[in-house]
Each structure stands twice: as structure tokens, then as C-alpha cells.
Short mmCIF file of C-alpha atoms in Angstrom, two decimals:
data_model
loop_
_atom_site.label_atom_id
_atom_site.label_comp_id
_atom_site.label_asym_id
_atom_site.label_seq_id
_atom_site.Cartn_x
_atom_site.Cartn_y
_atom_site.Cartn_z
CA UNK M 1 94.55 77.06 86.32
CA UNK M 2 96.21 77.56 89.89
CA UNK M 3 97.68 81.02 88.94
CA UNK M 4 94.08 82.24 87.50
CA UNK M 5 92.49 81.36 90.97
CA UNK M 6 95.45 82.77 92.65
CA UNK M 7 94.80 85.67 90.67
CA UNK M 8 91.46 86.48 91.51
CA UNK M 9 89.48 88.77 94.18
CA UNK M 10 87.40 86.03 95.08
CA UNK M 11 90.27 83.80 96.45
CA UNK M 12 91.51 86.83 98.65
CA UNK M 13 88.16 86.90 100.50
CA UNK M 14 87.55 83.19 100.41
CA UNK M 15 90.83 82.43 102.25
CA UNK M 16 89.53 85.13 105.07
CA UNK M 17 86.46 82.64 105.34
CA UNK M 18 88.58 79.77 105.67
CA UNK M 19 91.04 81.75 108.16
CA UNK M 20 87.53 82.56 110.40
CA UNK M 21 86.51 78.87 110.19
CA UNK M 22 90.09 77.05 110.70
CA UNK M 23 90.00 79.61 113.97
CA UNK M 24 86.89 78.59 115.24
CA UNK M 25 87.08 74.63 114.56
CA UNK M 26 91.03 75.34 116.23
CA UNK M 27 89.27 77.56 118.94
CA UNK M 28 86.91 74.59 119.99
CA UNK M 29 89.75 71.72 120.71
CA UNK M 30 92.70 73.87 121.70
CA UNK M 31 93.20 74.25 125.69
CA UNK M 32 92.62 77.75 126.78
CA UNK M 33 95.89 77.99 128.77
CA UNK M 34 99.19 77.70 126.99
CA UNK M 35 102.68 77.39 129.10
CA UNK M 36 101.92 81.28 130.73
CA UNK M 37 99.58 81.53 133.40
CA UNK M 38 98.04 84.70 132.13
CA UNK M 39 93.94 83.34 133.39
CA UNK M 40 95.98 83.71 136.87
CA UNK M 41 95.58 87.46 136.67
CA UNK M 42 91.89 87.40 135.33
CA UNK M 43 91.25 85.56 138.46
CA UNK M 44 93.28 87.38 140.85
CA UNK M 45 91.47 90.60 139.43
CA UNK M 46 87.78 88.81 139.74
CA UNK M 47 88.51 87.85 143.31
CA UNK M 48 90.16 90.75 144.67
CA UNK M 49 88.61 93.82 142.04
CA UNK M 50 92.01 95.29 142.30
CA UNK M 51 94.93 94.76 139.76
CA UNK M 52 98.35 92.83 140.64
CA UNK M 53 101.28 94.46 141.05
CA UNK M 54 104.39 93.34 139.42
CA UNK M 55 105.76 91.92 142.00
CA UNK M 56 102.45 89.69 143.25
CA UNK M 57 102.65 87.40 140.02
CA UNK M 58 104.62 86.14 137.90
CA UNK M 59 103.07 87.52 135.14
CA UNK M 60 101.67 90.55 136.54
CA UNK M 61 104.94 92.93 134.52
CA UNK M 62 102.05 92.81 132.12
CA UNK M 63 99.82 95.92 131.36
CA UNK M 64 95.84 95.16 132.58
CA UNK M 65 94.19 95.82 129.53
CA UNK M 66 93.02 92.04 128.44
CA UNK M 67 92.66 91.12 131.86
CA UNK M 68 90.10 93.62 132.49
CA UNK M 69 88.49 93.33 129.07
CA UNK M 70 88.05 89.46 129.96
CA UNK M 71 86.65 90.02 133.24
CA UNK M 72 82.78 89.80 131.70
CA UNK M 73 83.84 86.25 129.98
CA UNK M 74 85.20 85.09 133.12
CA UNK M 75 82.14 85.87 134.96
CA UNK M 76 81.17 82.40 133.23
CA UNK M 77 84.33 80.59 134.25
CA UNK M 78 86.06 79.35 136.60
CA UNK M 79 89.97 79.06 137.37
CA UNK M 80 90.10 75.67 135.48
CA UNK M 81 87.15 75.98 133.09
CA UNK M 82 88.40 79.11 130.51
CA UNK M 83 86.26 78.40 127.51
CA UNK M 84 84.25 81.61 127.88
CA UNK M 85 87.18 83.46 128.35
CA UNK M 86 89.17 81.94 125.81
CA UNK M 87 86.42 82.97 123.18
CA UNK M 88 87.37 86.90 123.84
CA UNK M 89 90.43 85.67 122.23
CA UNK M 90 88.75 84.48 119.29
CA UNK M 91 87.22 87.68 118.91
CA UNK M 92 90.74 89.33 118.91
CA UNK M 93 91.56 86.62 116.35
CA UNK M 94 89.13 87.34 113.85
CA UNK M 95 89.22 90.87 114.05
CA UNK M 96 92.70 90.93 113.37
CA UNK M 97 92.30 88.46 110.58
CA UNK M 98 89.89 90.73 108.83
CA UNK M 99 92.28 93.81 109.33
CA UNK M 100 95.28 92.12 108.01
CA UNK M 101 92.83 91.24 104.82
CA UNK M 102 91.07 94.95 104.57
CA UNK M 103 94.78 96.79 104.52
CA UNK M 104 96.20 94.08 102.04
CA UNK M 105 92.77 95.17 99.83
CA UNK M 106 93.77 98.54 100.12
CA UNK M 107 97.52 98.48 98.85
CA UNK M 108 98.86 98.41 94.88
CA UNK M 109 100.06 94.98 95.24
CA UNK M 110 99.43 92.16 92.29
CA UNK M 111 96.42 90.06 93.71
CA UNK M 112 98.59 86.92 93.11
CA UNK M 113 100.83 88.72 95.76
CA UNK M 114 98.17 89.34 98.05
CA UNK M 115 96.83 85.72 98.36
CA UNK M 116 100.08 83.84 98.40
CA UNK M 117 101.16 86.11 101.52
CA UNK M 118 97.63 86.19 102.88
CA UNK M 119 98.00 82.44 103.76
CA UNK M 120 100.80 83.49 106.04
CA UNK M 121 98.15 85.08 108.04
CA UNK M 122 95.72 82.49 107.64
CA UNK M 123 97.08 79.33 108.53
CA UNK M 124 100.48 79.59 110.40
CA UNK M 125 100.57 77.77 113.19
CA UNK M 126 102.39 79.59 115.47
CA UNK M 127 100.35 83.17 114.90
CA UNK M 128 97.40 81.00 114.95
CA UNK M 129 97.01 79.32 118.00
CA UNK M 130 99.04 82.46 119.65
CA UNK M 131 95.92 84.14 119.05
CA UNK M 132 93.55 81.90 120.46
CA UNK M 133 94.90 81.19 124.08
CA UNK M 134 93.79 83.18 127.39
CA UNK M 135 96.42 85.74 126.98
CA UNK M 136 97.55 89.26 126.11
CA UNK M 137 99.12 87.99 122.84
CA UNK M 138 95.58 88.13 120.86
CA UNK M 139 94.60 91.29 121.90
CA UNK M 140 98.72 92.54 121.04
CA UNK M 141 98.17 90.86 117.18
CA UNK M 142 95.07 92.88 116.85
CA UNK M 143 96.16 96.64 118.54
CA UNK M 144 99.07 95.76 116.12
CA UNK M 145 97.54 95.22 112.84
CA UNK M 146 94.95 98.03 114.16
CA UNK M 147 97.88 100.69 114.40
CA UNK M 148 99.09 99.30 111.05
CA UNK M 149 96.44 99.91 109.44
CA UNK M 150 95.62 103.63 111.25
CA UNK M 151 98.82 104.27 110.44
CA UNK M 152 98.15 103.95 106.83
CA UNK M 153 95.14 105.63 107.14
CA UNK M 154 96.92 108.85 108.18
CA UNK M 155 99.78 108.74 105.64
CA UNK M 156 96.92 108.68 103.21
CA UNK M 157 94.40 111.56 104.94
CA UNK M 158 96.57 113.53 107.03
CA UNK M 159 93.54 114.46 109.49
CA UNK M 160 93.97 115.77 112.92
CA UNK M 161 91.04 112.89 113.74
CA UNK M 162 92.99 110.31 112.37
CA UNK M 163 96.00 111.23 113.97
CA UNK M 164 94.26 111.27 117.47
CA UNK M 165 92.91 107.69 116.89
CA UNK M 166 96.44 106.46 116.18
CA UNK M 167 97.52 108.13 119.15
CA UNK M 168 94.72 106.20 121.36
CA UNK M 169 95.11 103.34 119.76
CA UNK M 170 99.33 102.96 120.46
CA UNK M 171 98.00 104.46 123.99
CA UNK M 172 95.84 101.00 124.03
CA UNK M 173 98.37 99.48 122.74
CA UNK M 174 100.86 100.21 125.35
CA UNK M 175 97.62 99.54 127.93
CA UNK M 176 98.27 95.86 126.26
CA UNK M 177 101.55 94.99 126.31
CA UNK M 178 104.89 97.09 127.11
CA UNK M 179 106.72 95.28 124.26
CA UNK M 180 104.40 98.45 121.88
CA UNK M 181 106.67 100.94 122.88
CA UNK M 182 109.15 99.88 120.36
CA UNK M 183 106.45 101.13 118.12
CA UNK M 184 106.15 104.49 120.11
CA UNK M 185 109.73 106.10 118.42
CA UNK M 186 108.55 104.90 114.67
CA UNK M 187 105.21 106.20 114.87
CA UNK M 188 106.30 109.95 116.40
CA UNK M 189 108.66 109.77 113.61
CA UNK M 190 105.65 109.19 110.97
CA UNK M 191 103.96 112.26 112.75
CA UNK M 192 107.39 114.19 112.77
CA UNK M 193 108.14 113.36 108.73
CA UNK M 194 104.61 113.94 107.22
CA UNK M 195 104.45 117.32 109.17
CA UNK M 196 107.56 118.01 107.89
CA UNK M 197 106.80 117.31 104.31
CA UNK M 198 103.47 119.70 104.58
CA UNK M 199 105.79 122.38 105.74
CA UNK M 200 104.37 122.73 108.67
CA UNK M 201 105.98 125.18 111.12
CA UNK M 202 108.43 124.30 113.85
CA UNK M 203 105.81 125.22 116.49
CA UNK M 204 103.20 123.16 115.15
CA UNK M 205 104.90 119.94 114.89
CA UNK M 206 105.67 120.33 118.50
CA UNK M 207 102.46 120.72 119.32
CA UNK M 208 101.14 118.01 117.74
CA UNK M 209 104.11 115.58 119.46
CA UNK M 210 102.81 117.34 122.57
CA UNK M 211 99.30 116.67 121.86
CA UNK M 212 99.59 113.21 120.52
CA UNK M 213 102.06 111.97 123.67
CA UNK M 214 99.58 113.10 126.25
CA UNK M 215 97.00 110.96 124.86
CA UNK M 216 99.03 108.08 124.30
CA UNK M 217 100.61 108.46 128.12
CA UNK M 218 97.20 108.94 129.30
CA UNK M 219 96.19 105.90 128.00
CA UNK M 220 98.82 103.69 128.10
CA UNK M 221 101.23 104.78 130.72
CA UNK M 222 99.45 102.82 133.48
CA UNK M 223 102.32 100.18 134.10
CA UNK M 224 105.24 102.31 133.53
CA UNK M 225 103.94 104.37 136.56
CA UNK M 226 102.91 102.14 138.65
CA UNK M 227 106.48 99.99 138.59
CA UNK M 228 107.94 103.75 139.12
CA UNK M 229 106.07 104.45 142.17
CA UNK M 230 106.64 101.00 143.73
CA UNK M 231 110.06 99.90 142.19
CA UNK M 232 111.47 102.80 141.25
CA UNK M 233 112.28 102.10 137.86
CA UNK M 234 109.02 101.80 135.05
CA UNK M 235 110.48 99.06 133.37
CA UNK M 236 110.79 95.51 135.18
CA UNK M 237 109.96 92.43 133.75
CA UNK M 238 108.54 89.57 136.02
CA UNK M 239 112.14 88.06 135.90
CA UNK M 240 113.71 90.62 138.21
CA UNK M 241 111.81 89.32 140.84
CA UNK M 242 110.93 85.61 139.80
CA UNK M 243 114.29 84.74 137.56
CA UNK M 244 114.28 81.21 136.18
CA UNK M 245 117.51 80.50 136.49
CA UNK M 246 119.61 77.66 134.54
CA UNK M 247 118.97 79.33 131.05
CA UNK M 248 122.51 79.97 129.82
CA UNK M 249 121.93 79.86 126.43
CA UNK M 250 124.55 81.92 125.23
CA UNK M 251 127.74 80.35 123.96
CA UNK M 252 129.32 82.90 122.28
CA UNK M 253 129.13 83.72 118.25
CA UNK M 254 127.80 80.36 117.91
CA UNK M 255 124.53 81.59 119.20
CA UNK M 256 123.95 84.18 116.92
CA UNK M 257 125.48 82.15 113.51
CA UNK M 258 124.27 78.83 114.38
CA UNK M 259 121.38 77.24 111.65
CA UNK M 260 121.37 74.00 111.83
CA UNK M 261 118.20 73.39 109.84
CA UNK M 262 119.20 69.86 109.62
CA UNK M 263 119.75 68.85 112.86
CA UNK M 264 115.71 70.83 113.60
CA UNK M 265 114.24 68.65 110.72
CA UNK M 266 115.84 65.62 112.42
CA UNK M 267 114.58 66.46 115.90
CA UNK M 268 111.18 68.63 115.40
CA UNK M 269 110.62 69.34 119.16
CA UNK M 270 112.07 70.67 121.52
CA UNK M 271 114.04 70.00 124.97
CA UNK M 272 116.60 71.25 127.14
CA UNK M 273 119.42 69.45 125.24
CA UNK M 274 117.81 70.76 122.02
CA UNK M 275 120.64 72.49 119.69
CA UNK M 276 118.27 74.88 118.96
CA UNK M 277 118.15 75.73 122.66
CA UNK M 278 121.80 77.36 122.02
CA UNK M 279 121.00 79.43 118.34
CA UNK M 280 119.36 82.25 117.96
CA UNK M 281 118.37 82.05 114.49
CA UNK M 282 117.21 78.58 114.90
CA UNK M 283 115.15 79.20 117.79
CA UNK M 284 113.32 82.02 116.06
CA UNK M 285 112.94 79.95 112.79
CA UNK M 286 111.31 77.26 114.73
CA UNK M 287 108.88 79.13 116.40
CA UNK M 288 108.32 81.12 113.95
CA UNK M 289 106.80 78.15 111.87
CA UNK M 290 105.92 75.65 114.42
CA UNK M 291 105.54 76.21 118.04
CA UNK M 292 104.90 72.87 118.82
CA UNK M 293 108.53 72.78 118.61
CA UNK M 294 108.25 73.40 122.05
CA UNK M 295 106.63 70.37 123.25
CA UNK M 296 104.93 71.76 126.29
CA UNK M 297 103.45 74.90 124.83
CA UNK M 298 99.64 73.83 124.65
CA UNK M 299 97.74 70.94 125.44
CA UNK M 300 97.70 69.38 122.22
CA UNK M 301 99.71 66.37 122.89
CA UNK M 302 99.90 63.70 119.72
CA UNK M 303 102.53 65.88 118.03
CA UNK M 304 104.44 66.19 121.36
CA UNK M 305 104.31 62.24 121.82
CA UNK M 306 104.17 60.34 118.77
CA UNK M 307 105.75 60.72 115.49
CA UNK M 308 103.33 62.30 114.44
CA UNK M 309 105.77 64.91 115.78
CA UNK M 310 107.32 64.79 111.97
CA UNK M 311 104.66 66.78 110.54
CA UNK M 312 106.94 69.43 111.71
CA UNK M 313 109.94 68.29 110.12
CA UNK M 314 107.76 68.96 106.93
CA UNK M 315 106.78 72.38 108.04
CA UNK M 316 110.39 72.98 108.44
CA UNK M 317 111.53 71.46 105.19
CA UNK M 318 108.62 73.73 103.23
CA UNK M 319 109.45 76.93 105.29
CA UNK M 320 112.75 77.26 103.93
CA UNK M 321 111.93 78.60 100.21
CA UNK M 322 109.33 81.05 102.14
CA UNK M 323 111.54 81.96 104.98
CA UNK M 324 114.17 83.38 101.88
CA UNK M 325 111.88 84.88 100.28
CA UNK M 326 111.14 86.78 103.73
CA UNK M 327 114.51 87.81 103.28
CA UNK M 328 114.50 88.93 100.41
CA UNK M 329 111.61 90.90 100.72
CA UNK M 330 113.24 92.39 103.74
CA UNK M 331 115.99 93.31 101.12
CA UNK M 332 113.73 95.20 99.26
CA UNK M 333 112.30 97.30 101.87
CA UNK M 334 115.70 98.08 103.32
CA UNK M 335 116.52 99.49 99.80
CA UNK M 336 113.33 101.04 99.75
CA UNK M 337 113.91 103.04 102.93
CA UNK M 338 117.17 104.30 101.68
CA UNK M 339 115.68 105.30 98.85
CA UNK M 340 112.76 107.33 99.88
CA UNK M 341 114.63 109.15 102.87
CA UNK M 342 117.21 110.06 100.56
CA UNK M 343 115.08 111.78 98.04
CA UNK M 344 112.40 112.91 100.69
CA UNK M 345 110.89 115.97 99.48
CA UNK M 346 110.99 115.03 95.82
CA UNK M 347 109.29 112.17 95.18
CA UNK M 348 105.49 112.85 93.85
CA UNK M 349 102.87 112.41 96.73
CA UNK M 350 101.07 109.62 95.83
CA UNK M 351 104.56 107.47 95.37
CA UNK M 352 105.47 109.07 98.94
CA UNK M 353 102.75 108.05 100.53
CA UNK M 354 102.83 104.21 99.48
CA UNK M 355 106.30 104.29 100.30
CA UNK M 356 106.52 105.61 103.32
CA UNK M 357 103.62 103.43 105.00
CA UNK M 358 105.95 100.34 103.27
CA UNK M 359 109.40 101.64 105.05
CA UNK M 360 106.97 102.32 108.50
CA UNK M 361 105.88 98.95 108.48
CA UNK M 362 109.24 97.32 108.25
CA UNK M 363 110.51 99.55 110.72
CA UNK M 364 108.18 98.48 113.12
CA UNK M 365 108.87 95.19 112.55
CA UNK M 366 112.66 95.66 112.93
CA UNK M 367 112.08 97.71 116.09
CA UNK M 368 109.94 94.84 117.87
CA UNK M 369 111.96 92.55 116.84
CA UNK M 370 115.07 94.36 118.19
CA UNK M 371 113.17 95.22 121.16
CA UNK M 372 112.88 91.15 121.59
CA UNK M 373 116.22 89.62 121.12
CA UNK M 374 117.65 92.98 123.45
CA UNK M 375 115.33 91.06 126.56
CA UNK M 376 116.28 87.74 125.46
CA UNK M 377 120.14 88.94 125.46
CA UNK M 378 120.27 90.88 128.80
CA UNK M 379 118.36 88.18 130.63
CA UNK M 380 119.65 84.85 128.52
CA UNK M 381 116.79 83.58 128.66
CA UNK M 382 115.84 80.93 125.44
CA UNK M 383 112.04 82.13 125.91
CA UNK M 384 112.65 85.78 124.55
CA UNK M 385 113.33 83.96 121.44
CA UNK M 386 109.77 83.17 120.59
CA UNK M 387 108.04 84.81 117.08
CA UNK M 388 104.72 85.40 119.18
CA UNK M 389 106.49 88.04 121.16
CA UNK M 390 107.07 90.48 117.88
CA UNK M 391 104.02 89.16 116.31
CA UNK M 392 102.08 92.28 117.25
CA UNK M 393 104.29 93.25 113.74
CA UNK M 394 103.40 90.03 111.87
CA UNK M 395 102.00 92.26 109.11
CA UNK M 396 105.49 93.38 108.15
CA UNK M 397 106.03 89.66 107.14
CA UNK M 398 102.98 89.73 105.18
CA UNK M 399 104.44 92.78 103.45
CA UNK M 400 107.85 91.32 103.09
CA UNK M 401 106.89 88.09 101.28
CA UNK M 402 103.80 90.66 99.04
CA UNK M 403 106.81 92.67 97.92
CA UNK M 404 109.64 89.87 96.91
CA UNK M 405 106.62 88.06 95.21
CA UNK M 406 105.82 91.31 93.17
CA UNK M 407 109.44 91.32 92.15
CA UNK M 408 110.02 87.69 91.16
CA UNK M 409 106.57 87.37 89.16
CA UNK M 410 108.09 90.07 86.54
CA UNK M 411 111.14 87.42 86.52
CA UNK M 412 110.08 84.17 86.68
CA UNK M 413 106.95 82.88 85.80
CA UNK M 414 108.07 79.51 86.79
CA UNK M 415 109.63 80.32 90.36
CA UNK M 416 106.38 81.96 91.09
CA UNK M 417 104.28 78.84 90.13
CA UNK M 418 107.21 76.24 92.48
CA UNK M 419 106.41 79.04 95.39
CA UNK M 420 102.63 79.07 94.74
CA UNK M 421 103.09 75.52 95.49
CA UNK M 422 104.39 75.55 98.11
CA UNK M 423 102.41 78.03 100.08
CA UNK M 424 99.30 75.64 98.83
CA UNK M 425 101.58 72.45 100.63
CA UNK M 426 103.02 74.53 103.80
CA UNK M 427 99.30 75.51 104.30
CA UNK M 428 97.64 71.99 103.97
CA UNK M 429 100.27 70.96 105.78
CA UNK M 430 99.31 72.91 108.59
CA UNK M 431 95.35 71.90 108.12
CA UNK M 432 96.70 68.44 108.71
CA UNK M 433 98.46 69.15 111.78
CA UNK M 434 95.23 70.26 113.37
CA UNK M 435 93.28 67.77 111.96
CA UNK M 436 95.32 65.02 113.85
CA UNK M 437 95.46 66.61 116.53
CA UNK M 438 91.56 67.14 116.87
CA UNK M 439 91.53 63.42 115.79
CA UNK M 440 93.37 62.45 119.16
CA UNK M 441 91.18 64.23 120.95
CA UNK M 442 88.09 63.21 119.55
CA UNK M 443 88.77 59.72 119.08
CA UNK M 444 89.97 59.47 123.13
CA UNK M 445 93.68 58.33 121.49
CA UNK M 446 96.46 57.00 123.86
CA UNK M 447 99.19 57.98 124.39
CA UNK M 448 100.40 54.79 126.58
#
């Protein structure tokens, strides 16, 4: 019964129903301000119609582009009231929501694939609520799935117009968020390869790089030029100037090997004597399924203290099977990439193309997440170690689990029904979570 619904068409576009509704019930109770004062800029630029430099704010390392595009919802606002401008976000939310569904429509994957990893995008916590706050991070998610998806658009029809939209949209992109140019080497490569494999001349691939860098610099190089002009060098990050100080999270190999999923599932959030405060891995597992790990992240406040906090422990304790299935999937798409580079210019085109919009995916999510840990390394700084902050790639995961699910349902019909199972728990799961926390806040709870 479960694997015939699972099965179905139907269920795919049902679950993007339930994603737009559990965003805007989610959107209504959840504060618009998370632990980064991004509404600081939006106000700065209202009151001043200028833009911050770097070195004016803490977050002002940022590109402008949300904070401008926000500037008509704050008109309604004011520094503590962000509803208005928090529902931009929603917007960004839903959009990418519906692009995530509309490319997994698109690709040859079994449908029971596509809904089991849908509900990754529909109801994780973490790329949920990321997505609703008064920050750059929603309008990153979308320009992410956005370029994703124009990126498989052009593998597909190799068009000089769609090739100029993906350039302006990784020139938006980069407008956005400076974390996108980890995306900027992948996607010249794309242009550089399919050129390539059309036989196009020497000459003309350079002119397209040419053509296609111009507009994306034009676009996006804002930031880059402005911290040249005024500091010299066009990247900074805000903690060059503002550092925090006391992170030291480093303690050698320890760090890197640690994963103590025990010790997280006995102590679900997070503070500074937290083990996970010391492991890589285990940071970015935690945040990766729960944010709330962090206690202070958002306003909601019965997870952070009650014991109701436990509902995390759960998410942990489900997230395990789905996290190594991640993995595995990963696998699969490293394989992949051998294989297709390897035997480039003879596979048949329609095989390439599928293919190579798989392997440019999961290189984009290995470069952003790369891009990530280097920051968090070179300024040890527990922070960088955040999912949200390569989530602009979150539809490599989507891909990841799609492709180790295609694999293990010509295996095991069994595993697939445990996993199915699980996805259906994990995701309740995470329905409950906001439904108790929307209880405490409805019902006036206390928390003395």
C-alpha cells in the first residue's frame, strides 16, 4: 500500500503542497531574526539609501542583493517589527521549493526515488526555517536551485540564450552571497566541456568564456570590487575586522575523525562545552538535521528549554540510516564522474547529457562544501560548520539520496520499504517539532 502511493505522480506534487503549507503555517510563528543580524543592513540601507561597507557592520562582507530586494517589504516595518520583510523570504522559500520539485520531474529517476528524497526538501528542519528568516540564506537556496536547474537546461539545449541566463543568474548569484563563487570554476567548466564535445573551435570557446564572464562580473562583481578599492584585497569576511575570538575549536585529528553520535543523542543542544563544539563531522551532522542544536539560533524556545529538547535526539537517531545512504549516494556519483570523464567523447548523447548534469551537481556540492570547511579552518571558527552555509547546493543531497535509492530498490525490496519508513517517521517527526513549538507559543507556555 505505502510503496504504491510512494510510487505515484500524485504523491510527488502533493508533498510540494504540503512543503508550501508547512512553510507558511512555520512562516507565521517563527521570529524573523535568527542569531545574524542581517535586518541590520535592510535598515542601515532604508535610513541612509546608501549600502554598508564591509567594514561598517558586522555583517556587511555580504553582497547587497536581498537587502535591496527587501527594501519595498521593509517600507512596512520597522527595526523590531520584520514580518513584512520576513515574508520576501517566504517567497524565496516557495520558489525554491517548486524548483527543486520541477527539476526532480524532469530527470529519469524511479518516482519512488523522487518522493522519498523530495521529503528532504520538504520538511528538514534546518533548510526549512534557513529559508524563512530575514536573511541572504533564502534568496542563496533559491539562486542555487535556480542555477541547478539552468544548468540542466543548457546541458539539454545547448542555446546561446540559455547559456546567457546561466551566466546572469551565477552573476545574481554572486550579487547574493560570495560563498557562489565556488560554483563559478564548475560551471565555466560545464561551458568549457559541452563546447568541447560539439567540436567547437579553440577561438570560440574563448569567446564564449569571455562573453559569459563579463556578464557574470557585471552582475555580480559588486563586493569583490568594492573590498578591493577600500581594503585592498576583494575577499574579507566580517571577521577580519570584527573577530570573535575564543573559538579554538581545533584539537588536532580529533576534530576532523571525531562522531560521537552517542554522546549528540544524549545531549541534543548545544553549548560551549558541547563535544560537538570540537568535531567537525559532528557539527555538520547536527546542523545538518537539526539546528536547534544550537539553542540560540531562533526564537523558538520550548525545544531550547524543556525536554522537549529530545525530539532531537529522535531526529538524530532516524538521520543515521538517511545520512548513509547520503553517502552512499555520494559513492555513486564519485564513480559516476570517473566514469563519464574517462570515456568523454564516446558515450551516446542522450546518456552524456544525464550524466554530466549528475557529476555537475555533485561537484557543486563538493565545491561549496569545500569552500565552507576552508573558512571554518583558516578562521577556527565552530560557526563555518553550519549545513545552511552550503545549502545553496542542497539539491546535490536530493540527488545523492534519488540515486542510492535507485540502486538499492533493484536489491532489496525490503531495505527500501525499512527506509521508506523512515523518511515517513524523520518527516513526522519534524511536523511534531513545529507543532510544539507553535503550541508554546500559542498556548502563552512558561518557561519558569
Amino acid at each position: 500500500m505505502i510503496k504504491r502511493i510512494l510510487n505515484s505522480v500524485r504523491f510527488l506534487r502533493s508533498l510540494l503542497w504540503v512543503g508550501f503549507i508547512l512553510r507558511i503555517i512555520v512562516y507565521i510563528f517563527l521570529p524573523p531574526a535568527n542569531s545574524d543580524a542581517h535586518a541590520e543592513i535592510v535598515n542601515y540601507i532604508a535610513q541612509n539609501h546608501s549600502l554598508p561597507l564591509t567594514r561598517q557592520i558586522f555583517l556587511a562582507c555580504h553582497p547587497p542583493l536581498y537587502y535591496l530586494l527587501a527594501q519595498p517589504f521593509y517600507f512596512f516595518d520597522t527595526p523590531t517589527e520584520l514580518k513584512h520583510t520576513q515574508f520576501l523570504s517566504l517567497i524565496f522559500s516557495c520558489v525554491n521549493l517548486y524548483l527543486i520539485y520541477n527539476l526532480l520531474r524532469k530527470l529519469p529517476i524511479p518516482m519512488l526515488s523522487k518522493n522519498l528524497s523530495f521529503m528532504l526538501a520538504v520538511f528538514s528542519y534546518t533548510y526549512l526555517t534557513y529559508s524563512l528568516y530575514v536573511s541572504n540564506d533564502p534568496l542563496s537556496f533559491m539562486m542555487g536551485t535556480w542555477i541547478i536547474s539552468k544548468v540542466y537546461d543548457y546541458i539539454q539545449d545547448q542555446s546561446l540564450k540559455n547559456e546567457r541566463f546561466l551566466a546572469i543568474l551565477t552573476g545574481l548569484a554572486l550579487l547574493t552571497k560570495t560563498t557562489f563563487i565556488s560554483f563559478v570554476p564548475i560551471i565555466l567548466g560545464v561551458l568549457i566541456l559541452v563546447r568541447f564535445r560539439r567540436k567547437d573551435s579553440g577561438l570560440a570557446i574563448l569567446k564564449a568564456l569571455a562573453g559569459f564572464s563579463a556578464i557574470m562580473l557585471v552582475l555580480g562583481s559588486y563586493k569583490l570590487l568594492e573590498n578591493w578599492y577600500y581594503e585592498g584585497n576583494p575577499f574579507v569576511h566580517n571577521l577580519d575586522f570584527f573577530p570573535l575570538g575564543g573559538q579554538d575549536i581545533y584539537q588536532g585529528i580529533k576534530s576532523v575523525i571525531n562522531f560521537n553520535l552517542p554522546n549528540l543523542i544524549e545531549n541534543p543542544v548545544f553549548d560551549e562545552i558541547h563535544s560537538s563544539r570540537h568535531s567537525y563531522p559532528l557539527m555538520l551532522y547536527a546542523t545538518f538535521w537539526w539546528s536547534k542544536h544550537i539553542s540560540f539560533e531562533n526564537g523558538f524556545e520550548l525545544a531550547a528549554k524543556t525536554n522537549f529538547k529530545y525530539v532531537g535526539s529522535v531526529i538524530y537517531m532516524l538521520a543515521f540510516i538517511p545520512t548513509l545512504l547520503l553517502a552512499h549516494g555520494g559513492l555513486l556519483l564519485c564513480k559516476k564522474t570517473f566514469m563519464v570523464l574517462k570515456n568523454y567523447s564516446l558515450q551516446k548523447e542522450e546518456t552524456f547529457k544525464i550524466d554530466f548534469f549528475y557529476i555537475t551537481v555533485f561537484l557543486l556540492l563538493l565545491s561549496s562544501i569545500g569552500f565552507t570547511i576552508a573558512a571554518g579552518i583558516k578562521y577556527d571558527d565552530w560557526p563555518f560548520f553550519h549545513s545552511r552555509l552550503f545549502s545553496h547546493a542542497f539539491f546535490g543531497f536530493v540527488l545523492m539520496m534519488a540515486m542510492s535509492l535507485e540502486v538499492i530498490s533493484k536489491k532489496s525490496n525490503f531495505f527500501i520499504s525499512v527506509f521508506a519508513w523512515i523518511m515517513i517517521l524523520l518527516s513526522a517527526t519534524f511536523v511534531f517539532y513545529f507543532a510544539g513549538e507553535i503550541w508554546a507559543i500559542v498556548s502563552g507556555y512558561s518557561f519558569t
